[in-house]
Amino acid sequence: MKPLFFAISLLFSWQSIASDENTEQTEPQTSNEQKAEKKDVPSLEFIEEKPATEQKSAAEAEKTTAEEKAKAEEAAKTTTDTTISSDEQKATAEALKAVAEVDDSKVLGTQTPAPAEQPKTVAEKQQAVAEAEKAVSQAKEALTAKQQEKARQSRESMAVIEQVIAAYNARNIDAFIKMYDENVEFYTFPNELMFTGKEKLIARYGIMFKKLKCIKSSPIKRIVLGNIVIDHELSETCTQDPKVVDKRSEFVTSYKIENGKITKVLFFR
């Protein structure tokens, strides 16, 4: 019985020792495998730090690029401003030079009048006064001559119109057309040509003089300036009875007189 118990105990002891050896062999292998895995696989901490470093480097690169770009723009702007300033200074200098070179000797108001010489003696003073009086007298004579010529023209023009109106009121076609030029022109305002020449004038007014029983034209207001006469006229006519005026009208007529004849008539309707 004892030998059997001893054999069983020995068997259990051997199995226990074998189990411990296997465990010891397994643990180092596992430990070695873990170490190998840890060696091959980078730590999480290392993986997380690497992208952050790259992002930082990229941000710094972008910042550096932006700074370089800003510096380049500022340098270009400075160069442009310097060029513009230089151009402006050059243009200003050229303008000042051109102004300085302008010949203003013939420009009205730019001349510097030379001081008049003052008469030194009594004789010189008397001569200066005489010359001034002579110049004033000549100016008056020239103005008077012009005014006199204009006044003469006005009188002659008004005399022609007076004769025309007298012949018109008398319905005398011969005396009427006598006061007109052979190529007289009749217009309505502003420049519409009615007819030209004495023949058409006779045909127009000759028929009217025969048809009407009375005609009377009298100026309401008259303006005379040289060879131009403008009449604001009142016209009265009799169609049936010479003593009964059955039509009245007002009209304005402008006459141009040359060499004692009417050359142009303009009616304002």
Tab-separated table of C-alpha atoms in Angstrom:
chain	number	residue	atom	x	y	z
A	1	MET	CA	0.000	0.000	0.000
A	2	LYS	CA	2.752	2.435	0.861
A	3	PRO	CA	4.633	1.831	-2.357
A	4	LEU	CA	1.456	2.643	-4.336
A	5	PHE	CA	0.848	5.892	-2.455
A	6	PHE	CA	4.469	6.861	-2.945
A	7	ALA	CA	4.234	6.274	-6.657
A	8	ILE	CA	1.117	8.414	-6.957
A	9	SER	CA	2.709	11.209	-4.984
A	10	LEU	CA	5.757	11.105	-7.167
A	11	LEU	CA	3.612	11.264	-10.292
A	12	PHE	CA	1.747	14.356	-9.045
A	13	SER	CA	5.037	16.001	-8.104
A	14	TRP	CA	6.443	15.378	-11.583
A	15	GLN	CA	3.329	16.804	-13.299
A	16	SER	CA	3.490	19.924	-11.094
A	17	ILE	CA	7.156	20.500	-11.938
A	18	ALA	CA	6.434	20.065	-15.664
A	19	SER	CA	3.539	22.498	-15.491
A	20	ASP	CA	5.728	25.138	-13.826
A	21	GLU	CA	8.415	24.774	-16.485
A	22	ASN	CA	5.882	25.176	-19.291
A	23	THR	CA	4.527	28.281	-17.620
A	24	GLU	CA	7.976	29.775	-17.295
A	25	GLN	CA	8.732	29.015	-20.948
A	26	THR	CA	5.426	30.523	-22.116
A	27	GLU	CA	5.760	33.738	-20.150
A	28	PRO	CA	9.133	34.726	-21.607
A	29	GLN	CA	7.830	34.014	-25.104
A	30	THR	CA	4.807	36.118	-24.487
A	31	SER	CA	6.950	38.820	-23.010
A	32	ASN	CA	9.305	38.663	-25.985
A	33	GLU	CA	6.392	38.815	-28.448
A	34	GLN	CA	4.932	41.818	-26.647
A	35	LYS	CA	8.316	43.482	-26.702
A	36	ALA	CA	8.626	42.762	-30.390
A	37	GLU	CA	5.150	44.149	-31.051
A	38	LYS	CA	5.916	47.199	-28.984
A	39	LYS	CA	9.123	47.629	-30.917
A	40	ASP	CA	7.449	47.282	-34.312
A	41	VAL	CA	4.324	49.380	-33.581
A	42	PRO	CA	4.908	53.014	-32.730
A	43	SER	CA	3.270	54.260	-29.591
A	44	LEU	CA	-0.011	56.187	-29.736
A	45	GLU	CA	1.709	59.134	-28.199
A	46	PHE	CA	4.242	59.237	-31.074
A	47	ILE	CA	1.506	58.920	-33.730
A	48	GLU	CA	-0.434	61.825	-32.267
A	49	GLU	CA	2.572	64.119	-31.963
A	50	LYS	CA	3.740	63.663	-35.571
A	51	PRO	CA	0.696	65.300	-37.326
A	52	ALA	CA	0.734	68.187	-34.840
A	53	THR	CA	4.356	68.868	-35.711
A	54	GLU	CA	3.605	68.752	-39.431
A	55	GLN	CA	0.641	71.124	-39.000
A	56	LYS	CA	2.798	73.497	-37.048
A	57	SER	CA	5.458	73.431	-39.736
A	58	ALA	CA	2.839	74.028	-42.470
A	59	ALA	CA	1.332	76.939	-40.516
A	60	GLU	CA	4.769	78.453	-40.024
A	61	ALA	CA	5.509	78.014	-43.737
A	62	GLU	CA	2.223	79.707	-44.686
A	63	LYS	CA	2.911	82.500	-42.224
A	64	THR	CA	6.395	82.968	-43.667
A	65	THR	CA	4.981	82.987	-47.214
A	66	ALA	CA	2.308	85.559	-46.240
A	67	GLU	CA	4.919	87.768	-44.606
A	68	GLU	CA	7.171	87.542	-47.657
A	69	LYS	CA	4.215	88.351	-49.941
A	70	ALA	CA	3.247	91.360	-47.778
A	71	LYS	CA	6.836	92.576	-47.835
A	72	ALA	CA	6.964	92.192	-51.620
A	73	GLU	CA	3.684	94.129	-52.040
A	74	GLU	CA	4.894	96.848	-49.714
A	75	ALA	CA	8.151	97.087	-51.642
A	76	ALA	CA	6.248	97.284	-54.962
A	77	LYS	CA	3.930	99.942	-53.546
A	78	THR	CA	6.871	101.932	-52.266
A	79	THR	CA	8.499	101.685	-55.689
A	80	THR	CA	5.259	102.773	-57.429
A	81	ASP	CA	4.746	105.672	-55.015
A	82	THR	CA	8.328	106.721	-55.550
A	83	THR	CA	7.834	106.531	-59.337
A	84	ILE	CA	4.568	108.489	-59.188
A	85	SER	CA	6.104	111.059	-56.898
A	86	SER	CA	9.049	111.326	-59.255
A	87	ASP	CA	6.707	111.700	-62.259
A	88	GLU	CA	4.653	114.355	-60.459
A	89	GLN	CA	7.761	116.278	-59.544
A	90	LYS	CA	8.978	116.043	-63.129
A	91	ALA	CA	5.604	117.216	-64.517
A	92	THR	CA	5.504	120.104	-62.037
A	93	ALA	CA	9.005	121.130	-62.978
A	94	GLU	CA	8.127	121.025	-66.697
A	95	ALA	CA	4.942	123.058	-66.100
A	96	LEU	CA	6.847	125.699	-64.150
A	97	LYS	CA	9.456	125.788	-66.879
A	98	ALA	CA	6.749	126.201	-69.566
A	99	VAL	CA	5.121	129.030	-67.598
A	100	ALA	CA	8.459	130.712	-67.227
A	101	GLU	CA	9.085	130.420	-70.969
A	102	VAL	CA	5.641	131.775	-72.066
A	103	ASP	CA	5.897	135.012	-73.973
A	104	ASP	CA	3.137	137.144	-72.477
A	105	SER	CA	4.208	140.342	-74.163
A	106	LYS	CA	1.153	140.202	-76.468
A	107	VAL	CA	-1.392	138.949	-73.963
A	108	LEU	CA	-3.940	141.570	-72.978
A	109	GLY	CA	-3.544	142.649	-69.391
A	110	THR	CA	-0.061	141.179	-68.892
A	111	GLN	CA	1.908	144.101	-70.185
A	112	THR	CA	3.594	146.306	-67.671
A	113	PRO	CA	2.755	149.829	-68.797
A	114	ALA	CA	5.657	152.162	-69.014
A	115	PRO	CA	5.262	155.184	-66.763
A	116	ALA	CA	4.059	158.213	-68.671
A	117	GLU	CA	6.492	161.016	-68.948
A	118	GLN	CA	5.310	163.963	-66.992
A	119	PRO	CA	5.612	167.340	-68.728
A	120	LYS	CA	8.390	169.304	-67.142
A	121	THR	CA	7.765	172.784	-68.473
A	122	VAL	CA	4.697	174.932	-68.894
A	123	ALA	CA	4.969	174.671	-72.673
A	124	GLU	CA	4.984	170.875	-72.530
A	125	LYS	CA	1.913	170.893	-70.278
A	126	GLN	CA	0.047	173.161	-72.699
A	127	GLN	CA	1.008	170.919	-75.630
A	128	ALA	CA	-0.222	167.789	-73.781
A	129	VAL	CA	-3.557	169.442	-72.998
A	130	ALA	CA	-3.953	170.548	-76.616
A	131	GLU	CA	-3.288	167.023	-77.910
A	132	ALA	CA	-5.825	165.547	-75.488
A	133	GLU	CA	-8.470	168.054	-76.528
A	134	LYS	CA	-7.764	167.323	-80.186
A	135	ALA	CA	-8.207	163.571	-79.654
A	136	VAL	CA	-11.529	164.110	-77.864
A	137	SER	CA	-12.725	166.433	-80.610
A	138	GLN	CA	-11.856	163.904	-83.333
A	139	ALA	CA	-13.716	161.166	-81.477
A	140	LYS	CA	-16.791	163.375	-81.175
A	141	GLU	CA	-16.625	164.288	-84.833
A	142	ALA	CA	-16.378	160.635	-85.871
A	143	LEU	CA	-19.317	159.704	-83.654
A	144	THR	CA	-21.306	162.685	-84.832
A	145	ALA	CA	-20.632	161.845	-88.484
A	146	LYS	CA	-21.802	158.297	-87.958
A	147	GLN	CA	-24.888	159.432	-86.117
A	148	GLN	CA	-25.613	162.023	-88.766
A	149	GLU	CA	-25.344	159.401	-91.529
A	150	LYS	CA	-27.650	157.102	-89.608
A	151	ALA	CA	-30.096	159.933	-89.046
A	152	ARG	CA	-30.021	160.796	-92.759
A	153	GLN	CA	-30.772	157.193	-93.689
A	154	SER	CA	-33.597	157.110	-91.183
A	155	ARG	CA	-35.196	160.248	-92.616
A	156	GLU	CA	-34.969	158.962	-96.190
A	157	SER	CA	-36.331	155.536	-95.241
A	158	MET	CA	-39.231	157.041	-93.340
A	159	ALA	CA	-40.049	159.313	-96.313
A	160	VAL	CA	-40.207	156.266	-98.620
A	161	ILE	CA	-42.576	154.450	-96.276
A	162	GLU	CA	-44.776	157.517	-95.947
A	163	GLN	CA	-45.143	157.652	-99.715
A	164	VAL	CA	-45.941	153.946	-99.896
A	165	ILE	CA	-48.673	154.260	-97.273
A	166	ALA	CA	-50.150	157.319	-98.988
A	167	ALA	CA	-50.303	155.439	-102.334
A	168	TYR	CA	-51.738	152.387	-100.555
A	169	ASN	CA	-54.524	154.399	-98.912
A	170	ALA	CA	-55.268	156.119	-102.239
A	171	ARG	CA	-55.322	152.722	-104.017
A	172	ASN	CA	-52.968	154.201	-106.597
A	173	ILE	CA	-51.121	151.198	-108.021
A	174	ASP	CA	-48.714	153.273	-110.129
A	175	ALA	CA	-47.521	155.459	-107.202
A	176	PHE	CA	-47.441	152.373	-104.988
A	177	ILE	CA	-45.163	150.199	-107.143
A	178	LYS	CA	-42.952	153.193	-107.911
A	179	MET	CA	-41.480	152.937	-104.401
A	180	TYR	CA	-40.378	149.325	-104.828
A	181	ASP	CA	-37.230	147.870	-106.368
A	182	GLU	CA	-37.576	145.784	-109.548
A	183	ASN	CA	-36.453	142.650	-107.673
A	184	VAL	CA	-38.249	143.341	-104.429
A	185	GLU	CA	-38.746	140.280	-102.164
A	186	PHE	CA	-41.755	139.606	-99.927
A	187	TYR	CA	-41.441	137.228	-96.960
A	188	THR	CA	-43.526	136.002	-94.072
A	189	PHE	CA	-41.770	135.546	-90.744
A	190	PRO	CA	-39.311	134.047	-90.225
A	191	ASN	CA	-38.029	133.461	-93.780
A	192	GLU	CA	-40.812	132.041	-95.976
A	193	LEU	CA	-40.632	133.597	-99.430
A	194	MET	CA	-44.001	134.756	-100.787
A	195	PHE	CA	-43.010	136.224	-104.147
A	196	THR	CA	-40.417	138.425	-105.862
A	197	GLY	CA	-40.516	141.151	-108.533
A	198	LYS	CA	-42.804	144.008	-109.467
A	199	GLU	CA	-45.014	141.965	-111.813
A	200	LYS	CA	-46.341	139.792	-109.016
A	201	LEU	CA	-46.604	142.862	-106.814
A	202	ILE	CA	-48.861	144.530	-109.405
A	203	ALA	CA	-50.977	141.408	-109.830
A	204	ARG	CA	-51.463	141.053	-106.082
A	205	TYR	CA	-52.141	144.654	-105.059
A	206	GLY	CA	-53.722	145.839	-108.348
A	207	ILE	CA	-56.606	143.381	-107.928
A	208	MET	CA	-57.013	144.295	-104.224
A	209	PHE	CA	-57.129	148.038	-105.008
A	210	LYS	CA	-59.890	147.486	-107.617
A	211	LYS	CA	-61.905	145.098	-105.463
A	212	LEU	CA	-62.019	147.090	-102.224
A	213	LYS	CA	-64.066	150.291	-101.825
A	214	CYS	CA	-61.697	151.820	-99.276
A	215	ILE	CA	-58.319	151.056	-97.709
A	216	LYS	CA	-56.718	152.886	-94.809
A	217	SER	CA	-53.461	151.941	-93.120
A	218	SER	CA	-52.172	154.014	-90.200
A	219	PRO	CA	-49.100	153.308	-88.054
A	220	ILE	CA	-49.731	152.583	-84.377
A	221	LYS	CA	-46.034	152.528	-83.591
A	222	ARG	CA	-42.985	152.978	-85.786
A	223	ILE	CA	-39.313	152.125	-85.297
A	224	VAL	CA	-36.751	153.595	-87.670
A	225	LEU	CA	-33.070	152.675	-87.621
A	226	GLY	CA	-31.059	153.688	-90.647
A	227	ASN	CA	-32.464	151.860	-93.682
A	228	ILE	CA	-34.836	149.645	-91.647
A	229	VAL	CA	-38.392	150.674	-90.819
A	230	ILE	CA	-40.712	148.540	-88.681
A	231	ASP	CA	-44.367	149.532	-88.581
A	232	HIS	CA	-47.065	148.294	-86.248
A	233	GLU	CA	-50.080	149.177	-88.423
A	234	LEU	CA	-53.819	149.288	-88.151
A	235	SER	CA	-55.538	148.378	-91.416
A	236	GLU	CA	-59.191	149.233	-92.199
A	237	THR	CA	-61.020	148.203	-95.374
A	238	CYS	CA	-64.449	148.674	-96.933
A	239	THR	CA	-65.790	145.844	-99.081
A	240	GLN	CA	-69.289	147.189	-99.923
A	241	ASP	CA	-69.729	150.853	-98.965
A	242	PRO	CA	-66.769	153.291	-99.146
A	243	LYS	CA	-68.065	154.951	-95.982
A	244	VAL	CA	-68.534	151.777	-93.952
A	245	VAL	CA	-65.451	150.036	-92.588
A	246	ASP	CA	-66.312	146.343	-92.257
A	247	LYS	CA	-62.877	144.895	-91.512
A	248	ARG	CA	-60.086	145.942	-89.160
A	249	SER	CA	-56.814	144.152	-88.475
A	250	GLU	CA	-53.383	144.798	-87.005
A	251	PHE	CA	-50.124	143.593	-88.403
A	252	VAL	CA	-46.398	144.280	-88.181
A	253	THR	CA	-44.304	144.887	-91.286
A	254	SER	CA	-40.575	145.377	-91.684
A	255	TYR	CA	-39.221	147.313	-94.685
A	256	LYS	CA	-35.653	147.477	-95.951
A	257	ILE	CA	-34.816	150.525	-98.069
A	258	GLU	CA	-31.805	150.877	-100.343
A	259	ASN	CA	-31.149	153.806	-102.717
A	260	GLY	CA	-34.620	155.189	-102.079
A	261	LYS	CA	-36.417	151.925	-102.988
A	262	ILE	CA	-37.919	149.135	-100.915
A	263	THR	CA	-35.913	145.971	-101.542
A	264	LYS	CA	-37.346	143.635	-98.900
A	265	VAL	CA	-40.663	143.317	-97.038
A	266	LEU	CA	-41.207	140.980	-94.097
A	267	PHE	CA	-44.721	140.382	-92.708
A	268	PHE	CA	-45.214	139.263	-89.105
A	269	ARG	CA	-48.549	137.433	-88.943
